[in-house]
Short mmCIF file of C-alpha atoms and ligand atoms in Angstrom, two decimals:
data_model
loop_
_atom_site.label_atom_id
_atom_site.label_comp_id
_atom_site.label_asym_id
_atom_site.label_seq_id
_atom_site.Cartn_x
_atom_site.Cartn_y
_atom_site.Cartn_z
CA MET A 13 -38.51 -3.29 -56.64
CA ILE A 14 -36.58 -0.17 -55.69
CA LEU A 15 -36.26 3.15 -57.45
CA VAL A 16 -32.96 4.98 -57.03
CA LEU A 17 -33.61 8.69 -57.52
CA LYS A 18 -31.27 11.19 -59.16
CA PRO A 19 -29.54 13.49 -56.65
CA GLY A 20 -31.56 16.65 -56.03
CA ALA A 21 -34.84 15.30 -57.43
CA PRO A 22 -37.49 18.05 -56.87
CA ARG A 23 -39.88 17.30 -53.99
CA GLU A 24 -43.07 17.80 -56.08
CA GLN A 25 -41.92 15.27 -58.65
CA VAL A 26 -41.01 12.79 -55.91
CA ASP A 27 -44.48 13.24 -54.36
CA GLU A 28 -46.11 12.75 -57.75
CA LEU A 29 -44.18 9.51 -58.24
CA ILE A 30 -45.11 8.26 -54.76
CA GLY A 31 -48.77 9.08 -55.51
CA ARG A 32 -48.58 7.03 -58.71
CA ILE A 33 -47.08 4.06 -56.85
CA LYS A 34 -49.83 4.20 -54.23
CA THR A 35 -52.55 4.16 -56.89
CA MET A 36 -51.12 0.78 -57.91
CA GLY A 37 -52.04 -0.54 -54.47
CA LEU A 38 -48.43 -0.55 -53.28
CA ASP A 39 -46.85 0.96 -50.20
CA VAL A 40 -43.58 2.90 -50.24
CA HIS A 41 -40.54 2.81 -48.00
CA ILE A 42 -38.31 5.85 -48.41
CA SER A 43 -34.67 5.86 -47.42
CA VAL A 44 -32.84 9.17 -47.63
CA GLY A 45 -29.09 8.53 -47.66
CA VAL A 46 -26.14 10.89 -47.85
CA ASP A 47 -25.86 10.60 -51.63
CA THR A 48 -29.06 8.98 -52.81
CA THR A 49 -32.75 8.69 -52.04
CA ILE A 50 -34.32 5.30 -52.54
CA ILE A 51 -38.00 4.49 -52.86
CA GLY A 52 -38.76 0.89 -52.00
CA LEU A 53 -42.01 -0.59 -53.34
CA VAL A 54 -43.75 -2.83 -50.83
CA GLY A 55 -46.43 -5.24 -51.98
CA ASP A 56 -46.89 -7.54 -54.94
CA THR A 57 -44.60 -6.14 -57.64
CA THR A 58 -44.26 -9.37 -59.60
CA LYS A 59 -46.33 -8.14 -62.55
CA LEU A 60 -44.89 -4.63 -62.59
CA ASP A 61 -42.90 -3.53 -65.61
CA ARG A 62 -39.78 -1.60 -64.58
CA LEU A 63 -40.14 0.56 -67.70
CA VAL A 64 -43.14 2.24 -66.05
CA PHE A 65 -40.72 3.92 -63.67
CA SER A 66 -37.60 4.32 -65.77
CA SER A 67 -39.54 6.78 -67.94
CA TYR A 68 -39.65 9.20 -64.97
CA ASP A 69 -37.01 11.91 -65.25
CA ILE A 70 -36.07 11.79 -61.57
CA VAL A 71 -35.48 8.02 -61.56
CA GLN A 72 -31.84 7.05 -62.04
CA ASN A 73 -32.20 3.30 -61.72
CA VAL A 74 -34.88 0.64 -61.22
CA LEU A 75 -33.78 -2.53 -59.44
CA LYS A 76 -35.66 -5.75 -58.78
CA VAL A 77 -35.46 -7.03 -55.21
CA THR A 78 -35.51 -10.77 -55.55
CA GLU A 79 -35.54 -11.60 -51.82
CA PRO A 80 -38.97 -11.88 -50.15
CA PHE A 81 -37.93 -9.56 -47.30
CA LYS A 82 -38.24 -5.95 -48.37
CA LYS A 83 -38.12 -3.50 -45.46
CA ALA A 84 -35.40 -5.61 -43.82
CA ASN A 85 -33.44 -5.66 -47.08
CA ARG A 86 -30.26 -3.64 -47.41
CA MET A 87 -31.33 -2.64 -50.91
CA PHE A 88 -34.25 -0.76 -49.37
CA HIS A 89 -32.02 0.94 -46.82
CA PRO A 90 -28.33 0.98 -47.80
CA ASP A 91 -27.16 2.64 -44.55
CA ASP A 92 -26.97 0.61 -41.34
CA THR A 93 -29.88 1.17 -38.98
CA ILE A 94 -28.83 2.61 -35.64
CA ILE A 95 -31.29 2.29 -32.76
CA GLU A 96 -31.00 4.56 -29.75
CA ILE A 97 -32.25 3.46 -26.35
CA GLY A 98 -31.79 5.69 -23.32
CA GLY A 99 -28.80 7.43 -24.90
CA ARG A 100 -27.13 4.14 -25.88
CA LYS A 101 -26.76 3.26 -29.54
CA ILE A 102 -27.06 -0.15 -31.22
CA GLY A 103 -25.81 -0.46 -34.78
CA GLU A 104 -22.90 0.51 -36.95
CA GLY A 105 -19.80 1.61 -35.07
CA HIS A 106 -21.30 0.92 -31.64
CA PHE A 107 -20.98 -2.19 -29.51
CA VAL A 108 -23.40 -3.10 -26.70
CA ILE A 109 -23.20 -5.67 -23.93
CA ILE A 110 -26.49 -6.97 -22.57
CA ALA A 111 -25.77 -8.97 -19.42
CA GLY A 112 -27.70 -10.53 -16.59
CA PRO A 113 -29.24 -13.76 -15.39
CA CYS A 114 -31.31 -16.10 -17.52
CA SER A 115 -34.20 -15.72 -15.05
CA VAL A 116 -35.07 -13.09 -12.49
CA GLU A 117 -35.19 -15.12 -9.25
CA SER A 118 -35.44 -12.60 -6.38
CA GLU A 119 -34.85 -8.93 -5.63
CA GLU A 120 -31.56 -9.70 -3.91
CA GLN A 121 -30.36 -11.73 -6.91
CA ILE A 122 -31.27 -9.29 -9.69
CA VAL A 123 -30.26 -6.12 -7.86
CA GLY A 124 -27.01 -7.73 -6.70
CA ILE A 125 -26.03 -8.82 -10.21
CA ALA A 126 -27.13 -5.51 -11.72
CA ARG A 127 -24.92 -3.57 -9.30
CA GLU A 128 -21.90 -5.70 -10.10
CA LEU A 129 -22.46 -5.39 -13.83
CA LYS A 130 -22.89 -1.64 -13.57
CA ASN A 131 -19.61 -1.35 -11.66
CA ILE A 132 -17.71 -3.44 -14.20
CA GLY A 133 -19.44 -1.93 -17.25
CA ALA A 134 -22.53 -3.06 -19.18
CA THR A 135 -25.00 -1.43 -21.56
CA PHE A 136 -28.24 -3.19 -20.60
CA LEU A 137 -29.48 -5.59 -17.93
CA ARG A 138 -31.20 -8.77 -19.07
CA GLY A 139 -33.49 -10.99 -17.00
CA GLY A 140 -36.30 -13.37 -17.92
CA ALA A 141 -39.63 -12.94 -16.15
CA TYR A 142 -41.51 -15.29 -18.49
CA LYS A 143 -39.45 -18.36 -19.33
CA PRO A 144 -40.10 -20.68 -22.28
CA ARG A 145 -38.99 -23.97 -20.69
CA THR A 146 -38.84 -27.32 -22.42
CA SER A 147 -40.47 -28.98 -19.41
CA PRO A 148 -43.70 -27.68 -17.88
CA TYR A 149 -42.29 -28.78 -14.50
CA SER A 150 -39.26 -26.47 -14.71
CA PHE A 151 -39.22 -22.96 -13.24
CA GLN A 152 -41.45 -20.83 -15.48
CA GLY A 153 -40.33 -17.39 -14.27
CA LEU A 154 -41.79 -14.93 -11.78
CA GLY A 155 -44.06 -13.28 -14.35
CA LEU A 156 -45.17 -9.73 -13.55
CA GLU A 157 -43.35 -9.85 -10.22
CA GLY A 158 -40.16 -10.46 -12.22
CA LEU A 159 -40.81 -7.29 -14.24
CA GLU A 160 -41.27 -5.35 -11.00
CA LEU A 161 -37.91 -6.64 -9.73
CA LEU A 162 -36.21 -5.68 -12.98
CA LYS A 163 -37.60 -2.16 -12.57
CA ILE A 164 -36.09 -1.98 -9.09
CA ALA A 165 -32.71 -3.08 -10.52
CA ARG A 166 -32.99 -0.45 -13.25
CA ALA A 167 -33.82 2.26 -10.72
CA GLU A 168 -30.81 1.23 -8.59
CA THR A 169 -28.29 1.12 -11.44
CA GLY A 170 -29.66 3.14 -14.35
CA LEU A 171 -29.23 0.11 -16.64
CA PRO A 172 -32.12 -0.16 -19.14
CA ILE A 173 -33.78 -3.59 -19.09
CA VAL A 174 -34.29 -6.37 -21.63
CA SER A 175 -36.86 -9.12 -21.03
CA GLU A 176 -38.64 -11.79 -23.07
CA ILE A 177 -42.31 -11.62 -23.97
CA MET A 178 -44.15 -14.87 -24.67
CA SER A 179 -47.71 -13.75 -25.22
CA THR A 180 -49.68 -10.68 -26.25
CA ASP A 181 -51.72 -10.77 -22.98
CA VAL A 182 -48.96 -8.88 -21.20
CA LEU A 183 -47.96 -6.59 -24.06
CA ASP A 184 -49.17 -3.40 -22.35
CA ARG A 185 -47.05 -4.17 -19.30
CA PHE A 186 -43.99 -4.83 -21.43
CA VAL A 187 -44.49 -1.58 -23.35
CA GLU A 188 -44.77 0.25 -20.03
CA ASP A 189 -41.93 -1.44 -18.15
CA VAL A 190 -39.28 -2.86 -20.48
CA ASP A 191 -36.73 -0.96 -22.60
CA ILE A 192 -36.07 -3.73 -25.16
CA ILE A 193 -38.62 -6.49 -25.67
CA GLN A 194 -37.04 -9.85 -26.46
CA VAL A 195 -38.70 -12.43 -28.71
CA GLY A 196 -37.18 -15.81 -27.91
CA ALA A 197 -36.04 -18.43 -30.41
CA ARG A 198 -39.17 -20.50 -29.79
CA ASN A 199 -41.45 -17.61 -30.72
CA MET A 200 -39.54 -16.39 -33.76
CA GLN A 201 -42.40 -17.56 -35.96
CA ASN A 202 -45.26 -16.60 -33.67
CA PHE A 203 -46.68 -14.34 -36.34
CA VAL A 204 -49.56 -13.06 -34.22
CA LEU A 205 -47.08 -11.88 -31.58
CA LEU A 206 -44.76 -10.40 -34.22
CA ARG A 207 -47.56 -8.38 -35.83
CA GLU A 208 -48.58 -6.97 -32.44
CA LEU A 209 -44.97 -6.02 -31.74
CA GLY A 210 -44.93 -4.27 -35.10
CA ARG A 211 -47.71 -1.96 -33.91
CA ILE A 212 -45.74 -0.64 -30.93
CA ARG A 213 -42.68 1.60 -31.00
CA LYS A 214 -40.40 -0.24 -28.55
CA PRO A 215 -37.17 -1.86 -29.79
CA ILE A 216 -37.55 -5.60 -30.37
CA LEU A 217 -34.71 -8.08 -29.92
CA LEU A 218 -35.59 -10.90 -32.32
CA LYS A 219 -33.73 -14.12 -31.65
CA ARG A 220 -33.09 -16.58 -34.44
CA GLY A 221 -35.34 -19.66 -34.33
CA LEU A 222 -33.91 -23.03 -33.31
CA SER A 223 -33.73 -24.23 -36.92
CA ALA A 224 -34.44 -21.06 -38.83
CA THR A 225 -32.69 -20.16 -42.04
CA LEU A 226 -31.44 -16.60 -42.45
CA GLU A 227 -34.31 -15.93 -44.83
CA GLU A 228 -36.94 -17.22 -42.39
CA TRP A 229 -35.41 -15.10 -39.64
CA LEU A 230 -35.45 -11.97 -41.83
CA MET A 231 -39.05 -12.71 -42.83
CA SER A 232 -39.94 -12.69 -39.13
CA ALA A 233 -38.24 -9.30 -38.82
CA GLU A 234 -40.30 -8.26 -41.84
CA TYR A 235 -43.53 -9.05 -39.93
CA ILE A 236 -42.53 -6.46 -37.31
CA LEU A 237 -41.22 -3.90 -39.81
CA SER A 238 -44.23 -4.27 -42.10
CA GLU A 239 -46.51 -3.07 -39.31
CA GLY A 240 -44.46 0.08 -38.82
CA ASN A 241 -42.02 -0.69 -35.99
CA ASP A 242 -38.58 -0.13 -37.50
CA LYS A 243 -36.64 -0.85 -34.30
CA VAL A 244 -35.64 -4.47 -34.80
CA ILE A 245 -32.37 -5.94 -33.50
CA LEU A 246 -31.48 -9.45 -34.63
CA CYS A 247 -29.81 -11.96 -32.31
CA GLU A 248 -27.88 -15.06 -33.44
CA ARG A 249 -28.21 -17.56 -30.59
CA GLY A 250 -27.10 -20.83 -32.15
CA ILE A 251 -28.99 -23.30 -34.30
CA ARG A 252 -29.81 -27.00 -34.09
CA THR A 253 -27.28 -29.17 -35.94
CA PHE A 254 -26.05 -32.77 -35.64
CA GLU A 255 -23.42 -31.65 -33.10
CA THR A 256 -24.30 -32.38 -29.50
CA TYR A 257 -21.11 -31.33 -27.70
CA THR A 258 -22.37 -27.76 -27.57
CA ARG A 259 -26.01 -26.98 -26.71
CA ASN A 260 -26.42 -25.30 -30.10
CA THR A 261 -24.08 -24.51 -32.98
CA LEU A 262 -23.27 -20.83 -32.81
CA ASP A 263 -23.46 -19.66 -36.41
CA LEU A 264 -21.06 -16.73 -36.43
CA SER A 265 -21.11 -16.68 -40.22
CA ALA A 266 -24.69 -15.44 -39.85
CA VAL A 267 -23.27 -12.09 -38.73
CA PRO A 268 -21.51 -11.06 -41.95
CA ALA A 269 -24.30 -12.71 -43.96
CA ILE A 270 -26.99 -10.65 -42.20
CA LYS A 271 -24.87 -7.53 -42.58
CA LYS A 272 -24.80 -8.12 -46.32
CA LEU A 273 -28.49 -8.91 -46.64
CA SER A 274 -29.91 -6.41 -44.19
CA HIS A 275 -29.36 -3.02 -42.56
CA LEU A 276 -30.62 -4.19 -39.15
CA PRO A 277 -28.26 -4.43 -36.16
CA VAL A 278 -27.23 -7.96 -35.21
CA ILE A 279 -25.95 -9.18 -31.86
CA VAL A 280 -24.73 -12.59 -30.70
CA ASP A 281 -25.72 -14.75 -27.71
CA PRO A 282 -22.69 -16.93 -26.86
CA SER A 283 -24.45 -18.33 -23.76
CA HIS A 284 -27.34 -20.12 -25.52
CA GLY A 285 -25.13 -20.51 -28.59
CA THR A 286 -22.74 -22.83 -26.77
CA GLY A 287 -24.42 -23.84 -23.50
CA LYS A 288 -21.00 -23.74 -21.83
CA SER A 289 -19.90 -20.91 -19.56
CA TRP A 290 -16.22 -21.46 -20.34
CA MET A 291 -16.80 -20.73 -24.04
CA VAL A 292 -18.64 -17.46 -23.48
CA GLY A 293 -15.56 -15.20 -23.34
CA THR A 294 -13.95 -16.65 -26.46
CA MET A 295 -17.14 -16.57 -28.50
CA SER A 296 -17.95 -13.02 -27.37
CA LYS A 297 -14.60 -11.87 -28.72
CA ALA A 298 -15.16 -13.83 -31.93
CA ALA A 299 -18.60 -12.23 -32.31
CA LEU A 300 -17.14 -8.76 -32.04
CA VAL A 301 -14.49 -9.46 -34.66
CA ALA A 302 -17.10 -11.10 -36.92
CA GLY A 303 -18.83 -7.73 -37.04
CA ALA A 304 -21.61 -8.11 -34.46
CA ASP A 305 -23.09 -4.98 -32.92
CA GLY A 306 -23.15 -6.51 -29.46
CA VAL A 307 -23.46 -9.58 -27.29
CA ILE A 308 -26.03 -10.84 -24.80
CA ILE A 309 -24.43 -12.81 -21.97
CA GLU A 310 -25.96 -14.74 -19.08
CA VAL A 311 -24.41 -13.81 -15.73
CA HIS A 312 -25.40 -15.36 -12.39
CA ASN A 313 -23.92 -14.82 -8.94
CA ASN A 314 -24.21 -18.53 -8.17
CA PRO A 315 -24.55 -20.49 -11.45
CA LYS A 316 -24.70 -23.90 -9.69
CA CYS A 317 -27.94 -22.85 -8.00
CA ALA A 318 -29.44 -20.92 -10.93
CA LEU A 319 -33.10 -21.76 -11.60
CA SER A 320 -32.37 -21.89 -15.34
CA ASP A 321 -29.32 -22.14 -17.62
CA GLY A 322 -26.68 -22.36 -14.87
CA ASP A 323 -24.25 -24.35 -17.06
CA GLN A 324 -23.91 -21.50 -19.51
CA SER A 325 -23.94 -18.67 -16.97
CA ILE A 326 -20.72 -16.92 -16.04
CA THR A 327 -20.11 -15.28 -12.67
CA PRO A 328 -19.63 -11.53 -12.18
CA SER A 329 -15.92 -12.17 -11.65
CA ASP A 330 -15.72 -14.10 -14.95
CA TYR A 331 -17.48 -11.13 -16.49
CA ALA A 332 -14.96 -8.76 -14.95
CA ALA A 333 -12.18 -10.77 -16.63
CA ILE A 334 -13.85 -10.79 -20.06
CA PHE A 335 -14.93 -7.14 -20.06
CA PRO A 336 -11.50 -5.46 -20.55
CA LYS A 337 -10.72 -7.82 -23.42
CA ILE A 338 -13.94 -6.87 -25.18
CA LYS A 339 -13.15 -3.23 -24.52
CA GLN A 340 -9.71 -3.56 -26.08
CA LEU A 341 -11.01 -5.46 -29.10
CA ALA A 342 -13.75 -2.87 -29.63
CA GLU A 343 -11.05 -0.22 -29.90
CA ILE A 344 -9.09 -2.28 -32.40
CA GLU A 345 -12.24 -2.80 -34.47
CA TRP A 346 -13.12 0.94 -34.32
CA LYS A 347 -16.30 0.35 -32.35
CA ARG A 348 -17.56 2.54 -29.54
CA LEU A 349 -18.33 0.43 -26.47
CA GLU A 350 -21.68 1.72 -25.18
CA VAL A 351 -21.19 1.52 -21.44
C1 LIG B 421 -33.07 -16.66 -22.99
O1 LIG B 421 -32.58 -15.62 -23.48
O2 LIG B 421 -32.99 -16.97 -21.77
C2 LIG B 421 -33.69 -17.64 -23.91
C3 LIG B 421 -34.64 -18.47 -23.51
O3 LIG B 421 -33.15 -17.58 -25.14
P1 LIG B 421 -33.49 -18.39 -26.50
O4 LIG B 421 -34.87 -17.93 -26.88
O5 LIG B 421 -32.43 -17.94 -27.43
O6 LIG B 421 -33.43 -19.86 -26.18
MN1 LIG B 422 -31.42 -18.63 -20.75
#
């Protein structure tokens, strides 16, 4: 349930109303917009009578929120959320490019790619240190050493870093070292991990699960938000369908759908979404036009020898060819490219 307040509602009366809501065992989420202030009621409101609140003078409207996600819901927060990381903005009117290899493999590899990306133009550097691989015999990532190498690449280029966390054991290190903590598709419903990430204040990049509906994905975001971390960025990375030509089916319609349902920024991963390096440029452009707030692209200096996801990785020179097209499209779509 949300309460839309009348413009200029006196502070004391608002506080009194909030106090009343809290005595009912509910939590409040307040969103102060340009024209209106909204109080969102968080908790079990199923038995609440809306008349209880419409009798308050300062309440203009009482609306039922039928979706199970509350803090992620656009009704709770009509304006788009904009998240700022190291002076770069993610969210409405801004477009970010996160680029880098699937896995951090060596200092030479990650620093080399980071330098090339910085020269061409990128917002953030990605690189997996902990890799969720289908086979236990595949390369599992360099672990903490990988994080150290990412830090070297960040120091060399100034690009903030994005890396995937798989378990809470290393949470302190991620909080210390990483600028955006990625939750991979396979952990989208690891609720213990999500709750812990809700208790920190770092931005979280939450990928859509392999077969997750939009509602399940937003409920996972809700786990993080409900604990107090409001810096959640969603990432559409393709879903499992009957089609096998592409690695996954990139659901670009998820972008406008999420924008309607939620205020959270949403980016697109055309690399995992297609599994094919030659589709990455086209689908990045499509993502931008579909309304995404950014893309995350796998770039490797030698994709044939990559320790993971070589087939979907583009080279720095492919990236250099795609970049100006994204830049031009961003201008057409009135988005500021954050590089
Ligand atoms: C990745 O970003 O390398 C990755 C493993 O992504 P996803 O969780 O989307 O498969
Ligand atoms: Mn990958």
